[in-house]
């Protein structure tokens, strides 16, 4: 069913011809790599230039959350998995511009309930596109073993407790420079728990990349 739905979406929203957000037809001068019209792209407000730090790991964020909230929610819960291509390409372009060094990419996976509700894992799709553009090894290293409450519905002071013990690392990434992808960082609780899961098993370096920062 997913393949059929994606084929239908490819017909309705051909990549490189219309803007993935507003549907406006793109001209030859528009950015067809991202499939975004100048207006929609201009609304994405760039965040701070330097990385923040979570669990002693650098976290790079492309945009302020409110300016990319729409594309994240449409991709994540709006039934538009094809937007993962645009997000993955945005993240890849930023990765190249910042000169970040990594040789393996992984992602924050959704839980079984979320996957059942959506029919796909949006971060897995984003990571696949990032891997396809970068040629970097994609590893499905993390597994979510605890279904936490939605972080947006939990008080900031409780978010670390909410996600504690949520992840386990299934693969040995020792010796690698791992790039961990997520759509958003707020308090850093989710990324921190994922990083700790990786570090508990592997002797490797980790840096993180998110599309938005709240």
PDB file of N, CA and C in Angstrom, residues 37-123:
ATOM      1  N   UNK A  37       9.898  26.352  -3.552  1.00  0.00           N
ATOM      2  CA  UNK A  37       9.840  27.651  -4.221  1.00  0.00           C
ATOM      3  C   UNK A  37      10.575  28.677  -3.365  1.00  0.00           C
ATOM      4  N   UNK A  38      10.998  29.802  -3.952  1.00  0.00           N
ATOM      5  CA  UNK A  38      11.742  30.817  -3.198  1.00  0.00           C
ATOM      6  C   UNK A  38      10.987  31.312  -1.961  1.00  0.00           C
ATOM      7  N   UNK A  39       9.657  31.427  -2.063  1.00  0.00           N
ATOM      8  CA  UNK A  39       8.884  31.947  -0.930  1.00  0.00           C
ATOM      9  C   UNK A  39       8.927  30.983   0.253  1.00  0.00           C
ATOM     10  N   UNK A  40       8.642  29.707  -0.001  1.00  0.00           N
ATOM     11  CA  UNK A  40       8.628  28.721   1.092  1.00  0.00           C
ATOM     12  C   UNK A  40      10.018  28.559   1.707  1.00  0.00           C
ATOM     13  N   UNK A  41      11.048  28.587   0.862  1.00  0.00           N
ATOM     14  CA  UNK A  41      12.402  28.452   1.385  1.00  0.00           C
ATOM     15  C   UNK A  41      12.795  29.672   2.210  1.00  0.00           C
ATOM     16  N   UNK A  42      12.367  30.848   1.779  1.00  0.00           N
ATOM     17  CA  UNK A  42      12.731  32.094   2.488  1.00  0.00           C
ATOM     18  C   UNK A  42      12.095  32.168   3.873  1.00  0.00           C
ATOM     19  N   UNK A  43      11.011  31.416   4.090  1.00  0.00           N
ATOM     20  CA  UNK A  43      10.340  31.443   5.390  1.00  0.00           C
ATOM     21  C   UNK A  43      11.065  30.594   6.429  1.00  0.00           C
ATOM     22  N   UNK A  44      12.021  29.785   5.992  1.00  0.00           N
ATOM     23  CA  UNK A  44      12.792  28.971   6.927  1.00  0.00           C
ATOM     24  C   UNK A  44      13.894  29.835   7.532  1.00  0.00           C
ATOM     25  N   UNK A  45      13.755  30.133   8.816  1.00  0.00           N
ATOM     26  CA  UNK A  45      14.652  31.068   9.493  1.00  0.00           C
ATOM     27  C   UNK A  45      15.866  30.327  10.066  1.00  0.00           C
ATOM     28  N   UNK A  46      17.029  30.688   9.574  1.00  0.00           N
ATOM     29  CA  UNK A  46      18.266  30.029   9.995  1.00  0.00           C
ATOM     30  C   UNK A  46      18.523  30.279  11.477  1.00  0.00           C
ATOM     31  N   UNK A  47      18.932  29.237  12.178  1.00  0.00           N
ATOM     32  CA  UNK A  47      19.226  29.349  13.596  1.00  0.00           C
ATOM     33  C   UNK A  47      20.653  29.827  13.842  1.00  0.00           C
ATOM     34  N   UNK A  48      21.124  29.636  15.050  1.00  0.00           N
ATOM     35  CA  UNK A  48      22.478  30.056  15.395  1.00  0.00           C
ATOM     36  C   UNK A  48      23.475  29.252  14.580  1.00  0.00           C
ATOM     37  N   UNK A  49      24.614  29.880  14.305  1.00  0.00           N
ATOM     38  CA  UNK A  49      25.586  29.252  13.411  1.00  0.00           C
ATOM     39  C   UNK A  49      26.372  28.118  14.060  1.00  0.00           C
ATOM     40  N   UNK A  50      26.666  28.260  15.342  1.00  0.00           N
ATOM     41  CA  UNK A  50      27.490  27.260  16.009  1.00  0.00           C
ATOM     42  C   UNK A  50      26.660  26.128  16.595  1.00  0.00           C
ATOM     43  N   UNK A  51      27.285  24.982  16.853  1.00  0.00           N
ATOM     44  CA  UNK A  51      26.551  23.846  17.433  1.00  0.00           C
ATOM     45  C   UNK A  51      26.309  24.038  18.922  1.00  0.00           C
ATOM     46  N   UNK A  52      25.239  23.432  19.426  1.00  0.00           N
ATOM     47  CA  UNK A  52      25.021  23.332  20.860  1.00  0.00           C
ATOM     48  C   UNK A  52      25.645  22.015  21.315  1.00  0.00           C
ATOM     49  N   UNK A  53      25.487  21.674  22.581  1.00  0.00           N
ATOM     50  CA  UNK A  53      26.112  20.452  23.089  1.00  0.00           C
ATOM     51  C   UNK A  53      25.106  19.649  23.897  1.00  0.00           C
ATOM     52  N   UNK A  54      25.050  18.352  23.617  1.00  0.00           N
ATOM     53  CA  UNK A  54      24.209  17.424  24.372  1.00  0.00           C
ATOM     54  C   UNK A  54      25.053  16.203  24.683  1.00  0.00           C
ATOM     55  N   UNK A  55      25.151  15.861  25.963  1.00  0.00           N
ATOM     56  CA  UNK A  55      25.970  14.718  26.397  1.00  0.00           C
ATOM     57  C   UNK A  55      27.373  14.787  25.798  1.00  0.00           C
ATOM     58  N   UNK A  56      27.930  15.993  25.783  1.00  0.00           N
ATOM     59  CA  UNK A  56      29.283  16.279  25.303  1.00  0.00           C
ATOM     60  C   UNK A  56      29.443  16.045  23.794  1.00  0.00           C
ATOM     61  N   UNK A  57      28.331  15.996  23.075  1.00  0.00           N
ATOM     62  CA  UNK A  57      28.355  15.836  21.620  1.00  0.00           C
ATOM     63  C   UNK A  57      27.813  17.095  20.955  1.00  0.00           C
ATOM     64  N   UNK A  58      28.406  17.470  19.830  1.00  0.00           N
ATOM     65  CA  UNK A  58      27.928  18.633  19.090  1.00  0.00           C
ATOM     66  C   UNK A  58      26.579  18.339  18.447  1.00  0.00           C
ATOM     67  N   UNK A  59      25.685  19.314  18.522  1.00  0.00           N
ATOM     68  CA  UNK A  59      24.380  19.210  17.875  1.00  0.00           C
ATOM     69  C   UNK A  59      24.199  20.419  16.966  1.00  0.00           C
ATOM     70  N   UNK A  60      24.127  20.162  15.671  1.00  0.00           N
ATOM     71  CA  UNK A  60      23.917  21.221  14.682  1.00  0.00           C
ATOM     72  C   UNK A  60      22.432  21.256  14.321  1.00  0.00           C
ATOM     73  N   UNK A  61      21.869  22.465  14.269  1.00  0.00           N
ATOM     74  CA  UNK A  61      20.469  22.630  13.893  1.00  0.00           C
ATOM     75  C   UNK A  61      20.368  23.653  12.772  1.00  0.00           C
ATOM     76  N   UNK A  62      19.552  23.325  11.766  1.00  0.00           N
ATOM     77  CA  UNK A  62      19.473  24.192  10.591  1.00  0.00           C
ATOM     78  C   UNK A  62      18.642  25.439  10.836  1.00  0.00           C
ATOM     79  N   UNK A  63      17.416  25.252  11.342  1.00  0.00           N
ATOM     80  CA  UNK A  63      16.465  26.358  11.385  1.00  0.00           C
ATOM     81  C   UNK A  63      15.784  26.466  12.752  1.00  0.00           C
ATOM     82  N   UNK A  64      15.218  27.657  13.009  1.00  0.00           N
ATOM     83  CA  UNK A  64      14.373  27.831  14.176  1.00  0.00           C
ATOM     84  C   UNK A  64      13.087  27.043  13.953  1.00  0.00           C
ATOM     85  N   UNK A  65      12.643  26.356  14.995  1.00  0.00           N
ATOM     86  CA  UNK A  65      11.558  25.391  14.847  1.00  0.00           C
ATOM     87  C   UNK A  65      10.295  25.982  14.232  1.00  0.00           C
ATOM     88  N   UNK A  66       9.865  27.140  14.690  1.00  0.00           N
ATOM     89  CA  UNK A  66       8.601  27.690  14.209  1.00  0.00           C
ATOM     90  C   UNK A  66       8.599  27.879  12.700  1.00  0.00           C
ATOM     91  N   UNK A  67       9.782  28.114  12.121  1.00  0.00           N
ATOM     92  CA  UNK A  67       9.837  28.362  10.679  1.00  0.00           C
ATOM     93  C   UNK A  67       9.809  27.068   9.853  1.00  0.00           C
ATOM     94  N   UNK A  68      10.029  25.929  10.498  1.00  0.00           N
ATOM     95  CA  UNK A  68       9.963  24.637   9.787  1.00  0.00           C
ATOM     96  C   UNK A  68       8.948  23.695  10.431  1.00  0.00           C
ATOM     97  N   UNK A  69       8.174  24.233  11.347  1.00  0.00           N
ATOM     98  CA  UNK A  69       7.177  23.425  12.050  1.00  0.00           C
ATOM     99  C   UNK A  69       6.210  22.761  11.070  1.00  0.00           C
ATOM    100  N   UNK A  70       5.781  23.503  10.060  1.00  0.00           N
ATOM    101  CA  UNK A  70       4.790  22.994   9.123  1.00  0.00           C
ATOM    102  C   UNK A  70       5.309  21.791   8.342  1.00  0.00           C
ATOM    103  N   UNK A  71       6.511  21.894   7.814  1.00  0.00           N
ATOM    104  CA  UNK A  71       7.042  20.790   7.002  1.00  0.00           C
ATOM    105  C   UNK A  71       7.327  19.563   7.863  1.00  0.00           C
ATOM    106  N   UNK A  72       7.766  19.770   9.118  1.00  0.00           N
ATOM    107  CA  UNK A  72       8.008  18.642  10.019  1.00  0.00           C
ATOM    108  C   UNK A  72       6.702  17.917  10.333  1.00  0.00           C
ATOM    109  N   UNK A  73       5.663  18.673  10.702  1.00  0.00           N
ATOM    110  CA  UNK A  73       4.396  18.049  11.076  1.00  0.00           C
ATOM    111  C   UNK A  73       3.711  17.399   9.881  1.00  0.00           C
ATOM    112  N   UNK A  74       3.825  17.997   8.705  1.00  0.00           N
ATOM    113  CA  UNK A  74       3.237  17.386   7.513  1.00  0.00           C
ATOM    114  C   UNK A  74       3.919  16.059   7.187  1.00  0.00           C
ATOM    115  N   UNK A  75       5.222  16.028   7.335  1.00  0.00           N
ATOM    116  CA  UNK A  75       5.971  14.803   7.057  1.00  0.00           C
ATOM    117  C   UNK A  75       5.728  13.763   8.141  1.00  0.00           C
ATOM    118  N   UNK A  76       5.709  14.196   9.385  1.00  0.00           N
ATOM    119  CA  UNK A  76       5.644  13.286  10.527  1.00  0.00           C
ATOM    120  C   UNK A  76       4.244  12.717  10.739  1.00  0.00           C
ATOM    121  N   UNK A  77       3.255  13.571  10.806  1.00  0.00           N
ATOM    122  CA  UNK A  77       1.900  13.125  11.144  1.00  0.00           C
ATOM    123  C   UNK A  77       0.846  13.561  10.134  1.00  0.00           C
ATOM    124  N   UNK A  78       1.272  14.214   9.068  1.00  0.00           N
ATOM    125  CA  UNK A  78       0.317  14.716   8.092  1.00  0.00           C
ATOM    126  C   UNK A  78       0.134  13.825   6.885  1.00  0.00           C
ATOM    127  N   UNK A  79       0.698  12.616   6.926  1.00  0.00           N
ATOM    128  CA  UNK A  79       0.508  11.686   5.818  1.00  0.00           C
ATOM    129  C   UNK A  79       1.226  12.088   4.551  1.00  0.00           C
ATOM    130  N   UNK A  80       2.337  12.814   4.668  1.00  0.00           N
ATOM    131  CA  UNK A  80       3.097  13.234   3.494  1.00  0.00           C
ATOM    132  C   UNK A  80       4.550  12.759   3.601  1.00  0.00           C
ATOM    133  N   UNK A  81       4.767  11.455   3.541  1.00  0.00           N
ATOM    134  CA  UNK A  81       6.123  10.924   3.710  1.00  0.00           C
ATOM    135  C   UNK A  81       7.089  11.392   2.633  1.00  0.00           C
ATOM    136  N   UNK A  82       6.584  11.819   1.468  1.00  0.00           N
ATOM    137  CA  UNK A  82       7.473  12.283   0.400  1.00  0.00           C
ATOM    138  C   UNK A  82       8.251  13.524   0.804  1.00  0.00           C
ATOM    139  N   UNK A  83       7.776  14.258   1.841  1.00  0.00           N
ATOM    140  CA  UNK A  83       8.508  15.438   2.310  1.00  0.00           C
ATOM    141  C   UNK A  83       9.835  15.047   2.956  1.00  0.00           C
ATOM    142  N   UNK A  84      10.009  13.766   3.287  1.00  0.00           N
ATOM    143  CA  UNK A  84      11.281  13.292   3.840  1.00  0.00           C
ATOM    144  C   UNK A  84      12.415  13.525   2.843  1.00  0.00           C
ATOM    145  N   UNK A  85      12.098  13.482   1.549  1.00  0.00           N
ATOM    146  CA  UNK A  85      13.130  13.729   0.534  1.00  0.00           C
ATOM    147  C   UNK A  85      13.638  15.161   0.637  1.00  0.00           C
ATOM    148  N   UNK A  86      12.720  16.107   0.735  1.00  0.00           N
ATOM    149  CA  UNK A  86      13.106  17.514   0.866  1.00  0.00           C
ATOM    150  C   UNK A  86      13.900  17.747   2.142  1.00  0.00           C
ATOM    151  N   UNK A  87      13.419  17.199   3.263  1.00  0.00           N
ATOM    152  CA  UNK A  87      14.109  17.387   4.542  1.00  0.00           C
ATOM    153  C   UNK A  87      15.490  16.748   4.507  1.00  0.00           C
ATOM    154  N   UNK A  88      15.586  15.538   3.973  1.00  0.00           N
ATOM    155  CA  UNK A  88      16.879  14.864   3.882  1.00  0.00           C
ATOM    156  C   UNK A  88      17.872  15.654   3.055  1.00  0.00           C
ATOM    157  N   UNK A  89      17.390  16.269   1.974  1.00  0.00           N
ATOM    158  CA  UNK A  89      18.277  17.061   1.121  1.00  0.00           C
ATOM    159  C   UNK A  89      18.671  18.379   1.779  1.00  0.00           C
ATOM    160  N   UNK A  90      17.750  18.977   2.524  1.00  0.00           N
ATOM    161  CA  UNK A  90      18.098  20.178   3.287  1.00  0.00           C
ATOM    162  C   UNK A  90      19.204  19.868   4.287  1.00  0.00           C
ATOM    163  N   UNK A  91      19.077  18.743   4.980  1.00  0.00           N
ATOM    164  CA  UNK A  91      20.060  18.365   5.988  1.00  0.00           C
ATOM    165  C   UNK A  91      21.396  18.010   5.345  1.00  0.00           C
ATOM    166  N   UNK A  92      21.349  17.355   4.202  1.00  0.00           N
ATOM    167  CA  UNK A  92      22.593  17.018   3.504  1.00  0.00           C
ATOM    168  C   UNK A  92      23.322  18.278   3.052  1.00  0.00           C
ATOM    169  N   UNK A  93      22.590  19.233   2.505  1.00  0.00           N
ATOM    170  CA  UNK A  93      23.220  20.482   2.046  1.00  0.00           C
ATOM    171  C   UNK A  93      23.898  21.198   3.207  1.00  0.00           C
ATOM    172  N   UNK A  94      23.224  21.249   4.364  1.00  0.00           N
ATOM    173  CA  UNK A  94      23.792  21.884   5.543  1.00  0.00           C
ATOM    174  C   UNK A  94      25.032  21.135   6.015  1.00  0.00           C
ATOM    175  N   UNK A  95      24.971  19.816   6.007  1.00  0.00           N
ATOM    176  CA  UNK A  95      26.089  18.969   6.408  1.00  0.00           C
ATOM    177  C   UNK A  95      27.337  19.293   5.579  1.00  0.00           C
ATOM    178  N   UNK A  96      27.152  19.453   4.286  1.00  0.00           N
ATOM    179  CA  UNK A  96      28.275  19.772   3.397  1.00  0.00           C
ATOM    180  C   UNK A  96      28.797  21.177   3.678  1.00  0.00           C
ATOM    181  N   UNK A  97      27.884  22.140   3.830  1.00  0.00           N
ATOM    182  CA  UNK A  97      28.282  23.527   4.051  1.00  0.00           C
ATOM    183  C   UNK A  97      29.070  23.695   5.347  1.00  0.00           C
ATOM    184  N   UNK A  98      28.705  22.950   6.373  1.00  0.00           N
ATOM    185  CA  UNK A  98      29.363  23.081   7.674  1.00  0.00           C
ATOM    186  C   UNK A  98      30.626  22.237   7.786  1.00  0.00           C
ATOM    187  N   UNK A  99      30.880  21.384   6.817  1.00  0.00           N
ATOM    188  CA  UNK A  99      32.082  20.572   6.858  1.00  0.00           C
ATOM    189  C   UNK A  99      32.093  19.567   7.993  1.00  0.00           C
ATOM    190  N   UNK A 100      30.924  19.059   8.343  1.00  0.00           N
ATOM    191  CA  UNK A 100      30.829  18.057   9.410  1.00  0.00           C
ATOM    192  C   UNK A 100      31.438  16.747   8.914  1.00  0.00           C
ATOM    193  N   UNK A 101      32.157  16.071   9.786  1.00  0.00           N
ATOM    194  CA  UNK A 101      32.827  14.832   9.401  1.00  0.00           C
ATOM    195  C   UNK A 101      32.139  13.636  10.048  1.00  0.00           C
ATOM    196  N   UNK A 102      31.705  12.694   9.219  1.00  0.00           N
ATOM    197  CA  UNK A 102      31.090  11.457   9.715  1.00  0.00           C
ATOM    198  C   UNK A 102      31.247  10.386   8.647  1.00  0.00           C
ATOM    199  N   UNK A 103      31.165   9.127   9.058  1.00  0.00           N
ATOM    200  CA  UNK A 103      31.252   8.033   8.084  1.00  0.00           C
ATOM    201  C   UNK A 103      30.096   7.046   8.216  1.00  0.00           C
ATOM    202  N   UNK A 104      29.157   7.341   9.105  1.00  0.00           N
ATOM    203  CA  UNK A 104      27.953   6.525   9.244  1.00  0.00           C
ATOM    204  C   UNK A 104      26.829   7.418   9.745  1.00  0.00           C
ATOM    205  N   UNK A 105      25.634   7.180   9.247  1.00  0.00           N
ATOM    206  CA  UNK A 105      24.488   7.975   9.673  1.00  0.00           C
ATOM    207  C   UNK A 105      23.417   7.067  10.259  1.00  0.00           C
ATOM    208  N   UNK A 106      22.855   7.470  11.394  1.00  0.00           N
ATOM    209  CA  UNK A 106      21.713   6.773  11.967  1.00  0.00           C
ATOM    210  C   UNK A 106      20.686   7.812  12.390  1.00  0.00           C
ATOM    211  N   UNK A 107      19.597   7.381  12.980  1.00  0.00           N
ATOM    212  CA  UNK A 107      18.476   8.285  13.216  1.00  0.00           C
ATOM    213  C   UNK A 107      17.720   7.888  14.470  1.00  0.00           C
ATOM    214  N   UNK A 108      16.905   8.821  14.962  1.00  0.00           N
ATOM    215  CA  UNK A 108      16.041   8.537  16.097  1.00  0.00           C
ATOM    216  C   UNK A 108      14.790   7.840  15.571  1.00  0.00           C
ATOM    217  N   UNK A 109      14.582   6.564  15.898  1.00  0.00           N
ATOM    218  CA  UNK A 109      13.428   5.834  15.352  1.00  0.00           C
ATOM    219  C   UNK A 109      12.152   6.150  16.128  1.00  0.00           C
ATOM    220  N   UNK A 110      11.033   5.975  15.468  1.00  0.00           N
ATOM    221  CA  UNK A 110       9.761   6.128  16.166  1.00  0.00           C
ATOM    222  C   UNK A 110       9.421   4.818  16.873  1.00  0.00           C
ATOM    223  N   UNK A 111       8.428   4.851  17.731  1.00  0.00           N
ATOM    224  CA  UNK A 111       7.995   3.658  18.428  1.00  0.00           C
ATOM    225  C   UNK A 111       6.997   2.855  17.605  1.00  0.00           C
ATOM    226  N   UNK A 112       6.663   1.663  18.084  1.00  0.00           N
ATOM    227  CA  UNK A 112       5.758   0.772  17.354  1.00  0.00           C
ATOM    228  C   UNK A 112       4.363   1.375  17.219  1.00  0.00           C
ATOM    229  N   UNK A 113       3.886   2.060  18.257  1.00  0.00           N
ATOM    230  CA  UNK A 113       2.560   2.665  18.192  1.00  0.00           C
ATOM    231  C   UNK A 113       2.525   3.780  17.146  1.00  0.00           C
ATOM    232  N   UNK A 114       3.565   4.595  17.120  1.00  0.00           N
ATOM    233  CA  UNK A 114       3.627   5.684  16.147  1.00  0.00           C
ATOM    234  C   UNK A 114       3.722   5.137  14.727  1.00  0.00           C
ATOM    235  N   UNK A 115       4.514   4.072  14.563  1.00  0.00           N
ATOM    236  CA  UNK A 115       4.644   3.467  13.236  1.00  0.00           C
ATOM    237  C   UNK A 115       3.307   2.886  12.783  1.00  0.00           C
ATOM    238  N   UNK A 116       2.597   2.258  13.686  1.00  0.00           N
ATOM    239  CA  UNK A 116       1.305   1.672  13.349  1.00  0.00           C
ATOM    240  C   UNK A 116       0.303   2.750  12.947  1.00  0.00           C
ATOM    241  N   UNK A 117       0.369   3.883  13.639  1.00  0.00           N
ATOM    242  CA  UNK A 117      -0.568   4.972  13.343  1.00  0.00           C
ATOM    243  C   UNK A 117      -0.244   5.654  12.010  1.00  0.00           C
ATOM    244  N   UNK A 118       1.058   5.875  11.742  1.00  0.00           N
ATOM    245  CA  UNK A 118       1.464   6.614  10.542  1.00  0.00           C
ATOM    246  C   UNK A 118       1.628   5.717   9.325  1.00  0.00           C
ATOM    247  N   UNK A 119       2.099   4.503   9.569  1.00  0.00           N
ATOM    248  CA  UNK A 119       2.393   3.613   8.450  1.00  0.00           C
ATOM    249  C   UNK A 119       3.809   3.757   7.935  1.00  0.00           C
ATOM    250  N   UNK A 120       4.611   4.581   8.557  1.00  0.00           N
ATOM    251  CA  UNK A 120       6.003   4.776   8.166  1.00  0.00           C
ATOM    252  C   UNK A 120       6.740   5.471   9.306  1.00  0.00           C
ATOM    253  N   UNK A 121       8.070   5.408   9.247  1.00  0.00           N
ATOM    254  CA  UNK A 121       8.938   6.112  10.193  1.00  0.00           C
ATOM    255  C   UNK A 121       9.565   7.266   9.434  1.00  0.00           C
ATOM    256  N   UNK A 122       9.136   8.482   9.712  1.00  0.00           N
ATOM    257  CA  UNK A 122       9.588   9.626   8.916  1.00  0.00           C
ATOM    258  C   UNK A 122      11.091   9.855   9.028  1.00  0.00           C
ATOM    259  N   UNK A 123      11.685   9.590  10.205  1.00  0.00           N
ATOM    260  CA  UNK A 123      13.124   9.803  10.345  1.00  0.00           C
ATOM    261  C   UNK A 123      13.927   8.747   9.586  1.00  0.00           C
TER     262      UNK A 123
END
